[in-house]
Short mmCIF file of N, CA and C in Angstrom, two decimals:
data_model
loop_
_atom_site.label_atom_id
_atom_site.label_comp_id
_atom_site.label_asym_id
_atom_site.label_seq_id
_atom_site.Cartn_x
_atom_site.Cartn_y
_atom_site.Cartn_z
N MET A 22 79.36 46.38 133.40
CA MET A 22 80.85 46.54 133.87
C MET A 22 81.29 46.74 132.04
N HIS A 23 82.19 46.86 132.54
CA HIS A 23 83.32 47.28 130.62
C HIS A 23 84.17 46.21 130.34
N ARG A 24 83.41 45.00 130.24
CA ARG A 24 84.46 43.75 130.22
C ARG A 24 85.32 43.60 129.15
N GLU A 25 85.03 44.14 127.57
CA GLU A 25 85.90 44.33 126.77
C GLU A 25 87.00 45.48 126.69
N THR A 26 86.17 46.38 127.18
CA THR A 26 87.71 47.29 127.61
C THR A 26 88.89 46.72 129.22
N LEU A 27 88.19 46.41 129.90
CA LEU A 27 89.10 45.79 131.02
C LEU A 27 89.94 45.34 130.69
N ARG A 28 89.14 43.46 129.32
CA ARG A 28 89.95 42.71 129.05
C ARG A 28 91.46 43.47 127.51
N ARG A 29 91.02 44.07 127.21
CA ARG A 29 92.04 44.91 126.47
C ARG A 29 93.07 45.76 126.93
N MET A 30 92.80 46.19 128.34
CA MET A 30 93.47 47.14 128.32
C MET A 30 94.54 46.33 129.70
N LEU A 31 94.10 45.17 130.46
CA LEU A 31 95.08 43.68 130.99
C LEU A 31 95.91 43.69 130.09
N ARG A 32 95.43 42.94 128.74
CA ARG A 32 96.11 42.40 127.62
C ARG A 32 97.20 43.38 127.28
N GLU A 33 97.20 44.68 127.08
CA GLU A 33 98.21 45.51 126.67
C GLU A 33 98.98 45.68 127.60
N HIS A 34 99.10 45.24 129.09
CA HIS A 34 100.07 46.00 130.05
C HIS A 34 100.67 43.90 130.07
N GLY A 35 100.01 42.98 129.36
CA GLY A 35 100.80 41.64 129.58
C GLY A 35 100.22 41.11 130.51
N VAL A 36 99.16 40.97 131.29
CA VAL A 36 97.84 40.65 132.03
C VAL A 36 97.57 39.56 131.49
N ARG A 37 97.33 38.57 132.13
CA ARG A 37 97.16 37.10 131.90
C ARG A 37 95.87 36.37 132.72
N ASN A 38 94.61 35.95 131.87
CA ASN A 38 94.00 34.79 132.97
C ASN A 38 93.18 35.83 134.19
N PRO A 39 92.45 37.14 133.37
CA PRO A 39 92.48 37.91 134.74
C PRO A 39 90.70 36.94 135.04
N ARG A 40 90.36 36.86 136.13
CA ARG A 40 88.90 36.67 137.00
C ARG A 40 88.42 37.17 137.58
N LEU A 41 87.18 37.52 137.89
CA LEU A 41 86.20 38.30 138.89
C LEU A 41 86.27 36.93 140.13
N PHE A 42 86.21 37.29 141.56
CA PHE A 42 85.94 37.13 142.51
C PHE A 42 84.96 37.69 143.15
N GLY A 43 85.16 37.67 144.54
CA GLY A 43 84.26 38.37 145.28
C GLY A 43 82.44 38.70 145.29
N SER A 44 82.42 39.89 145.54
CA SER A 44 80.89 39.97 145.74
C SER A 44 80.17 40.78 143.91
N VAL A 45 81.21 40.99 142.98
CA VAL A 45 80.93 41.02 142.03
C VAL A 45 80.93 39.69 141.04
N ALA A 46 81.44 39.01 141.61
CA ALA A 46 81.45 37.92 141.35
C ALA A 46 79.85 37.05 141.62
N ARG A 47 80.04 36.95 142.39
CA ARG A 47 78.53 36.31 143.13
C ARG A 47 77.44 36.82 143.11
N GLY A 48 77.41 38.25 142.51
CA GLY A 48 75.80 39.20 141.97
C GLY A 48 75.76 39.84 143.54
N VAL A 49 76.14 39.65 144.52
CA VAL A 49 75.95 40.03 145.74
C VAL A 49 76.37 41.55 146.35
N ASP A 50 77.02 42.30 144.49
CA ASP A 50 77.67 43.86 144.76
C ASP A 50 76.62 44.52 145.17
N HIS A 51 77.34 46.15 145.54
CA HIS A 51 76.24 47.12 145.86
C HIS A 51 77.48 48.32 145.79
N GLU A 52 76.17 49.30 145.54
CA GLU A 52 76.84 50.56 145.37
C GLU A 52 78.20 50.86 146.30
N GLY A 53 79.30 50.89 146.01
CA GLY A 53 80.90 51.15 146.81
C GLY A 53 81.29 49.81 146.75
N SER A 54 81.15 48.62 145.79
CA SER A 54 81.68 47.27 146.45
C SER A 54 82.79 48.08 145.40
N ASP A 55 84.02 47.43 145.58
CA ASP A 55 84.87 47.03 144.85
C ASP A 55 85.02 45.64 143.71
N VAL A 56 85.45 45.90 142.84
CA VAL A 56 85.70 44.82 141.50
C VAL A 56 87.87 43.58 141.80
N ASP A 57 87.24 43.23 142.46
CA ASP A 57 88.14 41.59 142.59
C ASP A 57 88.24 41.44 141.78
N LEU A 58 89.67 41.61 141.11
CA LEU A 58 90.58 40.60 140.22
C LEU A 58 91.31 39.46 139.89
N LEU A 59 91.20 38.45 139.64
CA LEU A 59 92.69 37.47 140.59
C LEU A 59 93.25 37.66 139.01
N VAL A 60 94.42 37.65 138.50
CA VAL A 60 94.99 38.12 137.30
C VAL A 60 97.07 37.20 137.71
N ASP A 61 96.86 36.65 136.22
CA ASP A 61 98.35 36.39 136.04
C ASP A 61 99.49 37.08 135.71
N LEU A 62 100.61 38.15 136.34
CA LEU A 62 101.14 39.39 136.10
C LEU A 62 102.50 38.91 135.06
N PRO A 63 102.53 39.39 133.99
CA PRO A 63 104.04 39.44 133.73
C PRO A 63 105.08 39.47 134.41
N ASP A 64 106.02 38.23 133.81
CA ASP A 64 107.19 38.77 134.74
C ASP A 64 107.95 39.39 134.50
N GLY A 65 108.59 40.21 135.99
CA GLY A 65 109.03 41.51 135.57
C GLY A 65 108.35 42.63 136.29
N MET A 66 106.91 42.39 136.17
CA MET A 66 105.67 43.93 136.62
C MET A 66 106.13 43.96 137.87
N SER A 67 106.67 45.43 137.62
CA SER A 67 107.21 46.05 139.19
C SER A 67 105.69 46.29 140.37
N LEU A 68 105.94 46.39 140.67
CA LEU A 68 104.91 46.96 142.29
C LEU A 68 104.06 48.02 141.56
N PHE A 69 104.94 49.12 141.44
CA PHE A 69 104.46 50.20 140.37
C PHE A 69 103.58 50.59 139.24
N GLY A 70 103.96 49.34 138.69
CA GLY A 70 103.39 48.70 137.22
C GLY A 70 101.75 48.32 137.79
N VAL A 71 101.83 47.80 138.95
CA VAL A 71 100.66 47.12 138.97
C VAL A 71 99.57 47.88 139.51
N LEU A 72 99.91 49.05 140.66
CA LEU A 72 99.35 50.02 141.28
C LEU A 72 98.70 51.17 139.66
N ARG A 73 99.69 51.54 139.12
CA ARG A 73 99.31 52.14 138.07
C ARG A 73 98.12 51.68 137.16
N LEU A 74 98.49 50.06 136.89
CA LEU A 74 97.07 49.39 135.97
C LEU A 74 96.32 49.72 137.11
N GLN A 75 96.36 49.35 138.19
CA GLN A 75 94.95 49.51 139.21
C GLN A 75 94.00 50.56 138.60
N GLU A 76 94.90 52.16 138.94
CA GLU A 76 94.13 52.81 138.87
C GLU A 76 93.76 53.28 137.91
N ASP A 77 94.23 53.37 136.52
CA ASP A 77 93.51 52.96 135.26
C ASP A 77 92.57 52.16 135.28
N LEU A 78 92.29 50.85 136.14
CA LEU A 78 91.41 50.16 135.82
C LEU A 78 89.82 51.05 136.36
N GLU A 79 90.39 51.68 137.34
CA GLU A 79 89.54 52.00 138.52
C GLU A 79 89.02 53.40 138.08
N SER A 80 89.55 53.92 137.11
CA SER A 80 89.27 55.10 136.35
C SER A 80 88.18 55.14 135.34
N VAL A 81 88.28 53.94 134.86
CA VAL A 81 87.03 53.38 133.52
C VAL A 81 86.18 53.07 134.59
N LEU A 82 86.14 52.32 135.98
CA LEU A 82 85.09 51.82 136.11
C LEU A 82 84.22 52.73 137.01
N GLY A 83 85.19 54.11 137.81
CA GLY A 83 84.28 54.63 138.46
C GLY A 83 84.64 53.59 140.03
N VAL A 84 85.24 52.71 140.12
CA VAL A 84 85.01 52.28 141.95
C VAL A 84 86.19 51.67 141.62
N ALA A 85 86.63 51.49 143.16
CA ALA A 85 88.10 50.73 143.54
C ALA A 85 88.02 48.95 143.01
N VAL A 86 89.18 48.84 142.56
CA VAL A 86 90.02 47.49 142.14
C VAL A 86 90.77 46.97 142.61
N ASP A 87 90.51 45.74 142.68
CA ASP A 87 91.55 45.01 143.85
C ASP A 87 92.05 44.30 143.18
N LEU A 88 93.14 44.03 142.77
CA LEU A 88 94.20 43.02 141.45
C LEU A 88 94.98 42.37 142.77
N VAL A 89 94.46 40.98 142.17
CA VAL A 89 95.40 40.26 143.69
C VAL A 89 96.15 39.08 142.22
N PRO A 90 97.36 39.14 142.26
CA PRO A 90 97.70 38.40 141.20
C PRO A 90 97.89 36.79 141.69
N GLU A 91 97.37 36.22 141.21
CA GLU A 91 97.96 34.10 141.23
C GLU A 91 98.84 34.50 142.08
N ALA A 92 100.03 34.50 141.68
CA ALA A 92 101.22 33.42 142.52
C ALA A 92 100.97 34.08 143.87
N GLY A 93 100.59 35.53 143.89
CA GLY A 93 100.93 35.74 145.47
C GLY A 93 99.35 35.38 145.98
N LEU A 94 98.51 34.78 145.93
CA LEU A 94 97.37 34.49 147.12
C LEU A 94 97.53 33.99 147.84
N ARG A 95 97.29 34.17 149.25
CA ARG A 95 97.61 32.89 150.38
C ARG A 95 96.60 31.37 150.33
N ASP A 96 97.54 30.65 150.48
CA ASP A 96 97.31 29.49 151.11
C ASP A 96 95.44 29.41 151.61
N SER A 97 95.40 30.15 152.55
CA SER A 97 94.42 30.35 153.81
C SER A 97 93.20 31.16 153.00
N VAL A 98 92.98 31.51 151.67
CA VAL A 98 91.85 32.15 151.13
C VAL A 98 91.37 31.65 149.73
N ARG A 99 92.73 30.98 149.36
CA ARG A 99 92.45 30.65 148.05
C ARG A 99 91.41 29.58 147.65
N ARG A 100 90.95 29.09 148.19
CA ARG A 100 89.29 28.02 148.78
C ARG A 100 88.71 29.35 148.27
N ASP A 101 88.19 29.98 149.09
CA ASP A 101 87.11 30.88 149.12
C ASP A 101 87.21 31.80 147.43
N VAL A 102 88.84 31.75 147.27
CA VAL A 102 88.60 32.87 145.95
C VAL A 102 88.13 31.57 144.91
N GLN A 103 88.44 30.71 144.67
CA GLN A 103 88.62 29.83 143.70
C GLN A 103 86.80 29.69 143.71
N ARG A 104 86.22 28.87 144.69
CA ARG A 104 84.93 29.35 144.90
C ARG A 104 84.42 30.34 143.85
N ASP A 105 84.58 31.54 143.72
CA ASP A 105 84.14 32.45 143.39
C ASP A 105 84.48 32.97 141.35
N LEU A 106 85.67 32.42 141.27
CA LEU A 106 86.22 32.50 140.29
C LEU A 106 84.92 33.02 138.65
N ILE A 107 84.97 33.52 138.29
CA ILE A 107 84.32 33.74 136.83
C ILE A 107 85.25 34.39 136.07
N PRO A 108 85.19 33.19 134.51
CA PRO A 108 86.78 34.23 133.69
C PRO A 108 85.95 35.65 133.39
N LEU A 109 86.86 36.51 132.98
CA LEU A 109 86.70 37.65 132.30
C LEU A 109 86.31 38.19 130.82
#
């Protein structure tokens, strides 16, 4: 994975505290797996801004990226996500 490039891109958009979770974090990813990132978004970042950043990340990685704002994480999945977290 292109960690430094991802960190730079996220930082340039004001995104803080990026953490991997899901199959990539657990080391059970396979061809076609997406990259799940839990992030702290900057105040005022629009949905359009999130989607544009997600598309930019996907073009760098060549796989689907799921950007998940921590503020919007449902309590029902929080524990499972937190179990996998790896700082980017």
